[in-house]
Amino acid sequence: DTAVSQTPKYLVTQMGNDKSIKCEQNLGHDTMYWYKQDSKKFLKIMFSYNNKELIINETVPNRFSPKSPDKAHLNLHINSLELGDSAVYFCASSSLAGGQGHEQFFGPGTRLTVL
Amino acid sequence: DAKTTQPPSMDCAEGRAANLPCNHSTISGNEYVYWYRQIHSQGPQYIIHGLKNNETNEMASLIITEDRKSSTLILPHATLRDTAVYYCIVRVHGSSNTGKLIFGQGTTLQVKP
């Protein structure tokens, strides 16, 4: 069974469109994350939700809106897509209960290409 | 979170030990040292973490110096499948822990036949 899954794996779209990426984890974790890896391979945290509550919100344009309908899902909606949004987006999850959260499990990534 | 410094790239012969260094001279007392790796086109994968004692698991060993200002990840018998970018990260535990990982540039390890 896949621990952290993302859909779609590839997404090609035009500038100005709105798109969503979905993430699901079946590990029973209480915390989920979105990371962005750009063309230079830098991997940066964008958002994190703990028990459906936003706990990390890095300096990200407000065109990006995460939504966590429950602890097992964290979706990322992007409005008015721009060329610079082209990247690989990784979802991850961990358990922060007890102040630990040693290991984050990452999904396979969604490669977004904006034309 | 403290900053880490790693060499940008390293080579290792297949079957030999790969020793990946990391400097974290500004690490504070409640920060742990973590290692993740990212094999091409995949999501990062947790390897190991430690506070001050040396740690070993089925994947690797982590050696942390006594002053905790540097550490070394050891892959005892590197295989071609260990070719990846290896990230050394320091992260706080405890009540202020958000799980946030700050990735640097990492070390690209190339294992050669």
mmCIF file of C-alpha atoms in Angstrom, chain B residues 38-104:
data_model
loop_
_atom_site.group_PDB
_atom_site.id
_atom_site.type_symbol
_atom_site.label_atom_id
_atom_site.label_comp_id
_atom_site.label_asym_id
_atom_site.label_seq_id
_atom_site.Cartn_x
_atom_site.Cartn_y
_atom_site.Cartn_z
ATOM 1 C CA GLN B 38 16.582 12.064 -2.609
ATOM 2 C CA ILE B 39 17.084 9.557 -5.362
ATOM 3 C CA HIS B 40 16.536 11.040 -8.810
ATOM 4 C CA SER B 41 12.896 11.954 -9.499
ATOM 5 C CA GLN B 42 11.658 10.559 -6.188
ATOM 6 C CA GLY B 43 10.520 12.163 -2.953
ATOM 7 C CA PRO B 44 13.067 12.575 -0.153
ATOM 8 C CA GLN B 45 13.576 9.572 2.106
ATOM 9 C CA TYR B 46 14.443 9.631 5.798
ATOM 10 C CA ILE B 47 17.702 7.883 6.673
ATOM 11 C CA ILE B 48 18.618 8.480 10.303
ATOM 12 C CA HIS B 49 18.741 11.093 13.052
ATOM 13 C CA GLY B 50 20.584 11.679 16.320
ATOM 14 C CA LEU B 51 21.211 14.126 19.149
ATOM 15 C CA LYS B 52 24.676 13.425 20.499
ATOM 16 C CA ASN B 53 25.243 9.700 20.559
ATOM 17 C CA ASN B 54 26.251 7.732 17.513
ATOM 18 C CA GLU B 55 23.324 5.996 15.860
ATOM 19 C CA THR B 56 23.024 3.018 13.539
ATOM 20 C CA ASN B 57 20.129 1.525 11.649
ATOM 21 C CA GLU B 58 19.699 -0.811 8.702
ATOM 22 C CA MET B 59 20.515 1.950 6.238
ATOM 23 C CA ALA B 60 23.419 3.866 7.746
ATOM 24 C CA SER B 61 25.426 5.025 10.732
ATOM 25 C CA LEU B 62 25.550 8.551 12.077
ATOM 26 C CA ILE B 63 28.642 9.774 13.882
ATOM 27 C CA ILE B 64 28.281 13.074 15.759
ATOM 28 C CA THR B 65 31.373 14.775 17.181
ATOM 29 C CA GLU B 66 31.528 15.383 20.901
ATOM 30 C CA ASP B 67 31.060 19.146 20.477
ATOM 31 C CA ARG B 68 28.151 18.397 18.094
ATOM 32 C CA LYS B 69 29.471 20.876 15.549
ATOM 33 C CA SER B 70 29.803 18.303 12.816
ATOM 34 C CA SER B 71 28.619 14.843 11.864
ATOM 35 C CA THR B 72 29.278 12.114 9.326
ATOM 36 C CA LEU B 73 26.786 9.831 7.646
ATOM 37 C CA ILE B 74 28.290 6.457 6.812
ATOM 38 C CA LEU B 75 26.872 4.089 4.215
ATOM 39 C CA PRO B 76 28.945 0.981 5.023
ATOM 40 C CA HIS B 77 28.765 -0.765 1.647
ATOM 41 C CA ALA B 78 27.586 1.656 -1.007
ATOM 42 C CA THR B 79 25.655 0.286 -3.971
ATOM 43 C CA LEU B 80 24.696 1.929 -7.249
ATOM 44 C CA ARG B 81 21.205 2.432 -5.809
ATOM 45 C CA ASP B 82 22.693 4.722 -3.151
ATOM 46 C CA THR B 83 23.441 7.343 -5.812
ATOM 47 C CA ALA B 84 21.386 10.300 -4.625
ATOM 48 C CA VAL B 85 21.461 13.771 -3.101
ATOM 49 C CA TYR B 86 22.028 13.521 0.653
ATOM 50 C CA TYR B 87 20.712 16.271 2.898
ATOM 51 C CA CYS B 88 21.926 17.028 6.398
ATOM 52 C CA ILE B 89 19.300 18.975 8.393
ATOM 53 C CA VAL B 90 19.180 20.168 11.983
ATOM 54 C CA ARG B 91 15.798 20.426 13.614
ATOM 55 C CA VAL B 92 14.431 21.210 17.022
ATOM 56 C CA HIS B 93 12.305 18.756 18.975
ATOM 57 C CA GLY B 94 9.855 19.508 21.753
ATOM 58 C CA SER B 95 6.853 21.796 22.092
ATOM 59 C CA SER B 96 7.995 24.252 19.412
ATOM 60 C CA ASN B 97 8.447 21.487 16.886
ATOM 61 C CA THR B 98 6.435 22.012 13.736
ATOM 62 C CA GLY B 99 8.226 19.273 11.831
ATOM 63 C CA LYS B 100 9.534 21.854 9.381
ATOM 64 C CA LEU B 101 12.533 20.618 7.397
ATOM 65 C CA ILE B 102 14.907 23.180 5.908
ATOM 66 C CA PHE B 103 16.781 21.594 3.031
ATOM 67 C CA GLY B 104 20.125 22.951 1.882
#
